[in-house]
mmCIF file of C-alpha atoms in Angstrom:
data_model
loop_
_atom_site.group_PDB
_atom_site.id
_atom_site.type_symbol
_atom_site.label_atom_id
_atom_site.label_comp_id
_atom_site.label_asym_id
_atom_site.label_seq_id
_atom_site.Cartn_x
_atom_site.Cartn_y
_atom_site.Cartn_z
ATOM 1 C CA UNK P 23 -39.785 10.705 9.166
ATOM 2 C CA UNK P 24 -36.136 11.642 10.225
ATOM 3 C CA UNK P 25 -32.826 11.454 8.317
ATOM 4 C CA UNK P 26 -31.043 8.337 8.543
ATOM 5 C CA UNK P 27 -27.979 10.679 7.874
ATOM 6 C CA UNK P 28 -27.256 13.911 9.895
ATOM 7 C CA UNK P 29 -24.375 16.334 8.960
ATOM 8 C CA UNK P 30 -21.850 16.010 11.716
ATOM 9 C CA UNK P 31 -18.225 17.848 12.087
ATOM 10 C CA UNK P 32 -16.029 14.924 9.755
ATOM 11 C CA UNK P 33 -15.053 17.284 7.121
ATOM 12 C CA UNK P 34 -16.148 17.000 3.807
ATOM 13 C CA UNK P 35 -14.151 15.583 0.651
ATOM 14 C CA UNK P 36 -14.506 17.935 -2.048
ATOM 15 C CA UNK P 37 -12.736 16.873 -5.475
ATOM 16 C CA UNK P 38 -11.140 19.782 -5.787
ATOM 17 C CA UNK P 39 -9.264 19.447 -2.184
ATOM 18 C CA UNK P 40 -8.936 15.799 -2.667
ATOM 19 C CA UNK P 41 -5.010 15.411 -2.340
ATOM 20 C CA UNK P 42 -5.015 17.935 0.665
ATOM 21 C CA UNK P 43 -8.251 15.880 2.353
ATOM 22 C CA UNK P 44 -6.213 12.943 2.328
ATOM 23 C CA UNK P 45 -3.244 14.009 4.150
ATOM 24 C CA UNK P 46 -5.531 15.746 6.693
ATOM 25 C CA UNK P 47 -7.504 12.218 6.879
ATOM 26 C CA UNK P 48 -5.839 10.621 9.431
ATOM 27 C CA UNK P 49 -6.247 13.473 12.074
ATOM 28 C CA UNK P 50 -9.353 15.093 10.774
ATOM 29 C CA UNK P 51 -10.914 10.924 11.800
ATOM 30 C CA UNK P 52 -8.844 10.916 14.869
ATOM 31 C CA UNK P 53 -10.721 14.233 16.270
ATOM 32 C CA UNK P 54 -13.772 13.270 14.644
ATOM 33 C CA UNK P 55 -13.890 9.832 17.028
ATOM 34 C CA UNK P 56 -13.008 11.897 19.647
ATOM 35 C CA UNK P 57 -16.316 13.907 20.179
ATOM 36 C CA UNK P 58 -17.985 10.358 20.226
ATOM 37 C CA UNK P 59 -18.443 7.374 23.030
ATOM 38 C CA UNK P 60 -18.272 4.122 22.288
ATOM 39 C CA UNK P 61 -22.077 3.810 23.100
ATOM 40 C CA UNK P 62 -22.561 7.310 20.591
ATOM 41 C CA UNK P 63 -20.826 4.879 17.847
ATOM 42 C CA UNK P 64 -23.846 4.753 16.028
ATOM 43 C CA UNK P 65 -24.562 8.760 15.859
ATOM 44 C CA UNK P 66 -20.488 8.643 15.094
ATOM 45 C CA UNK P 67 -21.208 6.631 11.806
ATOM 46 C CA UNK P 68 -24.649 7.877 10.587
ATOM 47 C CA UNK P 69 -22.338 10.041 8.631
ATOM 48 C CA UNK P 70 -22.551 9.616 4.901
ATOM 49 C CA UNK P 71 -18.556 11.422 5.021
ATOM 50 C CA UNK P 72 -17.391 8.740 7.516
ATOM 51 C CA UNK P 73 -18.997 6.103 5.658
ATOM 52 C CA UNK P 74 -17.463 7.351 2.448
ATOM 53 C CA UNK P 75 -14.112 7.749 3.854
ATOM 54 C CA UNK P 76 -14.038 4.697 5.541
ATOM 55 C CA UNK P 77 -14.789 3.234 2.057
ATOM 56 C CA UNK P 78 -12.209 5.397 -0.021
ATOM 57 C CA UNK P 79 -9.161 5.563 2.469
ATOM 58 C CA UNK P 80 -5.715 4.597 1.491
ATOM 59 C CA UNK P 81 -4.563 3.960 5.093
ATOM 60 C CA UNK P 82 -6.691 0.261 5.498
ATOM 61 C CA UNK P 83 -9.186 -1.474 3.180
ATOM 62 C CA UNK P 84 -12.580 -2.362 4.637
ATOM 63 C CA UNK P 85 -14.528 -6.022 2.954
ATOM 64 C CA UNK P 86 -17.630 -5.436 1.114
ATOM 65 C CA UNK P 87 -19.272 -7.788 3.901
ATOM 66 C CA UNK P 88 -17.581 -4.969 6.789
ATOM 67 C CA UNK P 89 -18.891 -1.992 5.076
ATOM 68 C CA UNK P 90 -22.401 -4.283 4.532
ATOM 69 C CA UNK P 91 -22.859 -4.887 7.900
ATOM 70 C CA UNK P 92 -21.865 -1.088 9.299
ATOM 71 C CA UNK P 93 -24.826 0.242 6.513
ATOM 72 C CA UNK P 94 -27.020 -2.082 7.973
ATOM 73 C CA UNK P 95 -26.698 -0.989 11.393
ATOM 74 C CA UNK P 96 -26.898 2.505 10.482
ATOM 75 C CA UNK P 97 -30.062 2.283 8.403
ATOM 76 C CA UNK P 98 -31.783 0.318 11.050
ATOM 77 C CA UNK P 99 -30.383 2.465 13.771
ATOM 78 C CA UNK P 100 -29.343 -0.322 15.661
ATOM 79 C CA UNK P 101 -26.709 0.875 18.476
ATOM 80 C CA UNK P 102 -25.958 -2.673 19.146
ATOM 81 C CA UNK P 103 -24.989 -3.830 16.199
ATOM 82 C CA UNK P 104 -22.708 -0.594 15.472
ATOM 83 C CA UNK P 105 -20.752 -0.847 18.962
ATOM 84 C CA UNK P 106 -20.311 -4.377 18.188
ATOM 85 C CA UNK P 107 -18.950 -3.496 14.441
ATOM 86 C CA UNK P 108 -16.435 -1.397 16.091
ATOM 87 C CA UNK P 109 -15.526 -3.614 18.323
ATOM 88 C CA UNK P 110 -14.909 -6.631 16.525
ATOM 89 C CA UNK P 111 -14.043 -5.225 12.968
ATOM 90 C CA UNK P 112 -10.359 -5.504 12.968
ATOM 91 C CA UNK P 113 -9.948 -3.447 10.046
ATOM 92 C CA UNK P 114 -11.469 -0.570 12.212
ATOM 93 C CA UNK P 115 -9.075 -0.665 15.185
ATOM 94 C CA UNK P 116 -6.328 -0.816 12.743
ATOM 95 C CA UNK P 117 -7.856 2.437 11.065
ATOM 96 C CA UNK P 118 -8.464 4.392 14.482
ATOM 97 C CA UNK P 119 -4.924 3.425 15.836
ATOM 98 C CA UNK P 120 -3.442 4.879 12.600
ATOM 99 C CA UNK P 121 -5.122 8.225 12.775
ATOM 100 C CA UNK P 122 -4.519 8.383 16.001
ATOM 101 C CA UNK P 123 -0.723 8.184 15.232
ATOM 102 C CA UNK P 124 -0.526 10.305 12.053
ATOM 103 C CA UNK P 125 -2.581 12.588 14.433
ATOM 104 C CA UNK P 126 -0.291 13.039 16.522
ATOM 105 C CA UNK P 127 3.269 13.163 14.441
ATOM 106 C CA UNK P 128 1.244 15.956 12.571
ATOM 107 C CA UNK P 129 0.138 18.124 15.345
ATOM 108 C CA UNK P 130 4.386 17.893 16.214
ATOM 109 C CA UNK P 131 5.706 18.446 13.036
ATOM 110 C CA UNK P 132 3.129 21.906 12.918
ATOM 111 C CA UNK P 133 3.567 23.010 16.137
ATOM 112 C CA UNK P 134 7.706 23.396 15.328
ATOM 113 C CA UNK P 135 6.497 26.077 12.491
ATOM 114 C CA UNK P 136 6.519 29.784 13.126
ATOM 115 C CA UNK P 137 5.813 32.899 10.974
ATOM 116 C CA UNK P 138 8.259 35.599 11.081
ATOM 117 C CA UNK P 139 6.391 38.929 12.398
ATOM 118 C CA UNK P 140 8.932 41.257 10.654
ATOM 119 C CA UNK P 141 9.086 39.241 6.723
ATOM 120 C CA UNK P 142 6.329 36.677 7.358
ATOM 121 C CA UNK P 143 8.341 34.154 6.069
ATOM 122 C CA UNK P 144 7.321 30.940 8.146
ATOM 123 C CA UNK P 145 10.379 29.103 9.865
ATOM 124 C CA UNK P 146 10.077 25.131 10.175
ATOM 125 C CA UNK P 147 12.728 25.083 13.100
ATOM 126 C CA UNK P 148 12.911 26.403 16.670
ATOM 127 C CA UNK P 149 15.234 29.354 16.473
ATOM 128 C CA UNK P 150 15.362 32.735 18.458
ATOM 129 C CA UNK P 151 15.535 34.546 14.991
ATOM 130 C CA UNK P 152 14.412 34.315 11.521
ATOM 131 C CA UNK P 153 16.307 32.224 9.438
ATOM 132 C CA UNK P 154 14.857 34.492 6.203
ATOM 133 C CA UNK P 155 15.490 37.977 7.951
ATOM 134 C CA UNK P 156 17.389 37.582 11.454
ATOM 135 C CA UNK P 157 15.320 39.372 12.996
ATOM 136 C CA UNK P 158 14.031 38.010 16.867
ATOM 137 C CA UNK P 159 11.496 35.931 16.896
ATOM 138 C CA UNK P 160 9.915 37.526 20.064
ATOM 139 C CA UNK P 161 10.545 41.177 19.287
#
C-alpha cells in the first residue's frame, strides 16, 4: 500500500516561522502551482501542506463542504473529481489569482534591493552608490 500523501516542494509551516510563512504564502503557492498541470491537479493537492494551507490562509476562506469534497478526491485518488474542484471552486481561482499577484509585486519590490560590497549594508533603491557608504555600486 502507497501513501495517499507524498512530500512535494510547498514549503512547510513550522510554528516557529509562522509570521514569516505567511507573507511568503502567496508566492511560495504561486510557484508551487506552477510545477503542476491542470490534469497533475491531483498529485498538486495530495499534499498534506497544501491542504493545510489552503485550510489556514488569511488571503480567502474555503467552506467545510469545499475542503470536504477536495479530501475526498484526494483520498480516493480520483483525478476527475480534483480537476473539476479546481475548476469550479470559486474560492480556489480567487486564491491562485491572488498569489499570483502578491507573487509578482514581491519578486519587484526584492529585485530593487542590493547589498553594498564595500559596508554590506543592503540598499532598497536603484542608485549608482551606497546610500550607507557612497561607495559605487559596481566597483
Amino acid at each position: 500500500m502507497r501513501p495517499l500523501f507524498r512530500p512535494l516542494n510547498f514549503v512547510t509551516a513550522e510554528r516557529s516561522e509562522a509570521i514569516e510563512y505567511e507573507t511568503k504564502g502567496g508566492s511560495n503557492l504561486s510557484a508551487y502551482c506552477a510545477e503542476f498541470t491542470m490534469e497533475q491537479f491531483l498529485e498538486l493537492a495530495t499534499n498534506f501542506h497544501f491542504l493545510f494551507y489552503l485550510m489556514t490562509n488569511h488571503l480567502v476562506q474555503f467552506t467545510e463542504l469545499e475542503m470536504q469534497m477536495l479530501c475526498n478526491a484526494v483520498c480516493t485518488q480520483d483525478r476527475e473529481a480534483a480537476i473539476e474542484w479546481a475548476r469550479e471552486t470559486v474560492n480556489w481561482q480567487q486564491l491562485v489569482a491572488l498569489c499570483h499577484e502578491q507573487g509578482h509585486s514581491h519578486e519587484s519590490s526584492v529585485s530593487t534591493r542590493w547589498s553594498c560590497k564595500h559596508c554590506t549594508f543592503e540598499n532598497s533603491e536603484q542608485r549608482p552608490d551606497c546610500s550607507m557608504c557612497g561607495l559605487p555600486a559596481n566597483a
